[in-house]
PDB file of C-alpha atoms in Angstrom:
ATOM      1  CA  UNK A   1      14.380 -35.013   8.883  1.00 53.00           C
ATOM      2  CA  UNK A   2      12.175 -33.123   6.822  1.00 59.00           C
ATOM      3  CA  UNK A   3      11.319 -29.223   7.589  1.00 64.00           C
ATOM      4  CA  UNK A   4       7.600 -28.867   8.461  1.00 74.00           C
ATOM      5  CA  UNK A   5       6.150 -26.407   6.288  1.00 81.00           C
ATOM      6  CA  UNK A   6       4.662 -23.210   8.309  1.00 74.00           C
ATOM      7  CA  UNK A   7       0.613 -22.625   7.807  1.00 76.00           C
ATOM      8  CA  UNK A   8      -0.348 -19.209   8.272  1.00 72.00           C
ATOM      9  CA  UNK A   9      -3.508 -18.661  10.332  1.00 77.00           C
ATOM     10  CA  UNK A  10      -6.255 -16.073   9.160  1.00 72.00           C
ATOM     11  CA  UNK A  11      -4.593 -12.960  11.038  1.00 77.00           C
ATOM     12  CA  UNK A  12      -0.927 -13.633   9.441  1.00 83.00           C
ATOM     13  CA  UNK A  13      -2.375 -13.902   6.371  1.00 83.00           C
ATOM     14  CA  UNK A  14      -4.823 -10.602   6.556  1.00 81.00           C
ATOM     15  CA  UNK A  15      -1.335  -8.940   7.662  1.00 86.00           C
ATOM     16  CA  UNK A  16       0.662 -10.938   4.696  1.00 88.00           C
ATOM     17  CA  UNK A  17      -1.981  -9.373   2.206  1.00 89.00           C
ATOM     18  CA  UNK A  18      -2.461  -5.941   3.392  1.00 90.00           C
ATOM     19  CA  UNK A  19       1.613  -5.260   3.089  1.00 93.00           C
ATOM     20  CA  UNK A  20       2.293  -6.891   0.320  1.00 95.00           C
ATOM     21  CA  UNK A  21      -1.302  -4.718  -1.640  1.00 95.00           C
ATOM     22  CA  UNK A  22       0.153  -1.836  -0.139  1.00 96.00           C
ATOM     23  CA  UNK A  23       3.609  -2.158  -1.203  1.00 96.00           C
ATOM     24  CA  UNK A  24       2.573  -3.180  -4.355  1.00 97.00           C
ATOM     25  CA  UNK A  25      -0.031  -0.029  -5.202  1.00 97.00           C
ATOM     26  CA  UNK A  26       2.548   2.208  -3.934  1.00 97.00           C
ATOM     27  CA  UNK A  27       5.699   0.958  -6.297  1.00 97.00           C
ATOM     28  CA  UNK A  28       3.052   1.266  -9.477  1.00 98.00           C
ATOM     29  CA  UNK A  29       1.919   4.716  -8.250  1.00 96.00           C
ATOM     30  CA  UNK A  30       5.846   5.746  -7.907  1.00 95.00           C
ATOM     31  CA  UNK A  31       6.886   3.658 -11.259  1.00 96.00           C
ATOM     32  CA  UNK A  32       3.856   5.829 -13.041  1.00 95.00           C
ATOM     33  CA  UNK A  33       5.418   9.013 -11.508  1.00 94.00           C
ATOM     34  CA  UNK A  34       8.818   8.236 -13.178  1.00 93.00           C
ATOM     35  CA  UNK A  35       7.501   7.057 -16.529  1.00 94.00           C
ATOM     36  CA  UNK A  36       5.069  10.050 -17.135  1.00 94.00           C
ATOM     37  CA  UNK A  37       8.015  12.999 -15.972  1.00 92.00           C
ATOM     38  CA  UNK A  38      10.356  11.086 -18.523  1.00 92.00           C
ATOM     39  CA  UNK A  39       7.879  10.743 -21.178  1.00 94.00           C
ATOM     40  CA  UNK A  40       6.775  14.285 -20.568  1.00 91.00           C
ATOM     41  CA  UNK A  41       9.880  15.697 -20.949  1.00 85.00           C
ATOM     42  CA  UNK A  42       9.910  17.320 -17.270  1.00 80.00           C
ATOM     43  CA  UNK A  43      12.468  15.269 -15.374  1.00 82.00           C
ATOM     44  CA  UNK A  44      11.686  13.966 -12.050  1.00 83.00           C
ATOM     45  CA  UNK A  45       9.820  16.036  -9.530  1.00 84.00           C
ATOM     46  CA  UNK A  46      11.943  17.868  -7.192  1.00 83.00           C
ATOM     47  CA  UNK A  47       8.675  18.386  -4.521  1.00 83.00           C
ATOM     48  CA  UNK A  48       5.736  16.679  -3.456  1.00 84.00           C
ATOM     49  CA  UNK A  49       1.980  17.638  -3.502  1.00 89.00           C
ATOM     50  CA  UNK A  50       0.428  18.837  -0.957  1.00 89.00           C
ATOM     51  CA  UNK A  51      -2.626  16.725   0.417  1.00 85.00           C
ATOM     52  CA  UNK A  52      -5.238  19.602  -0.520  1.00 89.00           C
ATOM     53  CA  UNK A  53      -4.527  19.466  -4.328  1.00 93.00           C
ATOM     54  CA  UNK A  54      -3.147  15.926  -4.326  1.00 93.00           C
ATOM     55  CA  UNK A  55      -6.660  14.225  -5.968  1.00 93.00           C
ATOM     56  CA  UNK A  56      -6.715  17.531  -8.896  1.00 94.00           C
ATOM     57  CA  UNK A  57      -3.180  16.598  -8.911  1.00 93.00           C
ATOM     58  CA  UNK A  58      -3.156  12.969 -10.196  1.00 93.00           C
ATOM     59  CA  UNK A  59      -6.538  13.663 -12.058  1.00 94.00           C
ATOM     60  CA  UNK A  60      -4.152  15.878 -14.251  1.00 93.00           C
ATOM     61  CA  UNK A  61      -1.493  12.826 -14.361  1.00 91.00           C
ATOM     62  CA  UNK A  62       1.218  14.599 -12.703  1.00 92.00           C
ATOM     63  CA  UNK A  63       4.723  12.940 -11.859  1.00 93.00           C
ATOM     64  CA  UNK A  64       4.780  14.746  -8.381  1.00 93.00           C
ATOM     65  CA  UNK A  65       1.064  13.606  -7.687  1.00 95.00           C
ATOM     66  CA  UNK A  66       1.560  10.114  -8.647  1.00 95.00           C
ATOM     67  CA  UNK A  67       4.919   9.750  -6.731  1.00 94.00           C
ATOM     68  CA  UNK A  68       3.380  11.668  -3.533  1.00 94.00           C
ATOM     69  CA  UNK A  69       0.405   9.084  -4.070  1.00 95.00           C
ATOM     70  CA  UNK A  70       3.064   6.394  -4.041  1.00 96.00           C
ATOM     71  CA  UNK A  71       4.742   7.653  -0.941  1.00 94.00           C
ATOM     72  CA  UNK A  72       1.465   8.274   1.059  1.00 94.00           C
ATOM     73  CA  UNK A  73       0.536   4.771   0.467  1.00 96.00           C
ATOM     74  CA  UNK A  74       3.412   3.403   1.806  1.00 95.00           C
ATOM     75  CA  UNK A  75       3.338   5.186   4.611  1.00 95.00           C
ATOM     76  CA  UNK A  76      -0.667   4.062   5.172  1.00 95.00           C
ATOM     77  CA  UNK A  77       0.473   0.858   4.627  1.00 95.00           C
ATOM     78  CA  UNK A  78       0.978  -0.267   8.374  1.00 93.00           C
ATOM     79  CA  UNK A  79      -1.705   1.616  10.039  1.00 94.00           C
ATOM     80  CA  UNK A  80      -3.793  -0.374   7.186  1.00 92.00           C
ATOM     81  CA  UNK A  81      -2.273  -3.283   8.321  1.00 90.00           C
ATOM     82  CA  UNK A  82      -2.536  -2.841  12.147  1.00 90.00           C
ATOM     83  CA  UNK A  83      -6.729  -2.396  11.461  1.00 89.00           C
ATOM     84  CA  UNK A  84      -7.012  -5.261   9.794  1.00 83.00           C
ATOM     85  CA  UNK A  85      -4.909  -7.533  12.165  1.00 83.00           C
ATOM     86  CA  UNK A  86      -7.501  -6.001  14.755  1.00 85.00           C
ATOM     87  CA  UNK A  87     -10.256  -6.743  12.692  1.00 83.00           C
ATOM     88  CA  UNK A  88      -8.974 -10.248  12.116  1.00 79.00           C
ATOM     89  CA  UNK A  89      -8.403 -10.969  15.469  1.00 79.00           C
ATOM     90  CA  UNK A  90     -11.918  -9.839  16.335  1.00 82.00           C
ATOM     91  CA  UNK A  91     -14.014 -12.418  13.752  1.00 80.00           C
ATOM     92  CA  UNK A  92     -11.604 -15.079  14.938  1.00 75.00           C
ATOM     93  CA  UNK A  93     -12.429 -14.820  18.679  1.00 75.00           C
ATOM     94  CA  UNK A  94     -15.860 -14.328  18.074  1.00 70.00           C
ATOM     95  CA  UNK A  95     -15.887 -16.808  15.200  1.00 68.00           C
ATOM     96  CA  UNK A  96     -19.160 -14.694  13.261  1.00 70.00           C
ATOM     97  CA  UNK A  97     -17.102 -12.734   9.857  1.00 67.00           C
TER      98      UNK A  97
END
């Protein structure tokens, strides 16, 4: 007896995407963090940024700001994901997106 093979309907795979995007930005945000304060020379942050100077921050290609960047992502991940199941479930009751 073969397994049947699961087939994801539009909102599991709006949720599928929107983790795995997010988790994915956020680990190259972090792994940018650690290669530019060991190339630089400065070791690995021992702080974050705060939000307020977090965009001059990673303009400037700081370790902190790109690992605070990383860390901010992943925590926006799920309330990203929780609007688009919404969204998702809207268009597929109403059947118009």
């Amino acid at each position: 007896m073969a397994a049947s093979r699961h087939v994801m309907d539009p909102v599991e795979k709006v949720v599928h995407w929107v983790l795995l995007v997010g988790l994915l930005v956020s680990v190259a945000f972090m792994v940018a963090g650690i290669v530019v304060g060991l190339v630089r020379h400065d070791g690995l942050p021992s702080g974050v940024i705060s939000p307020g100077v977090l965009w001059g921050a990673l303009l400037d290609g700081e370790a902190a700001a790109l690992l605070t960047a990383g860390l901010l992502t992943l925590l926006v991940t799920p309330f990203v994901r929780v609007a688009g199941s919404l969204v998702a479930f809207a268009c597929e009751r109403d059947g118009r997106c």
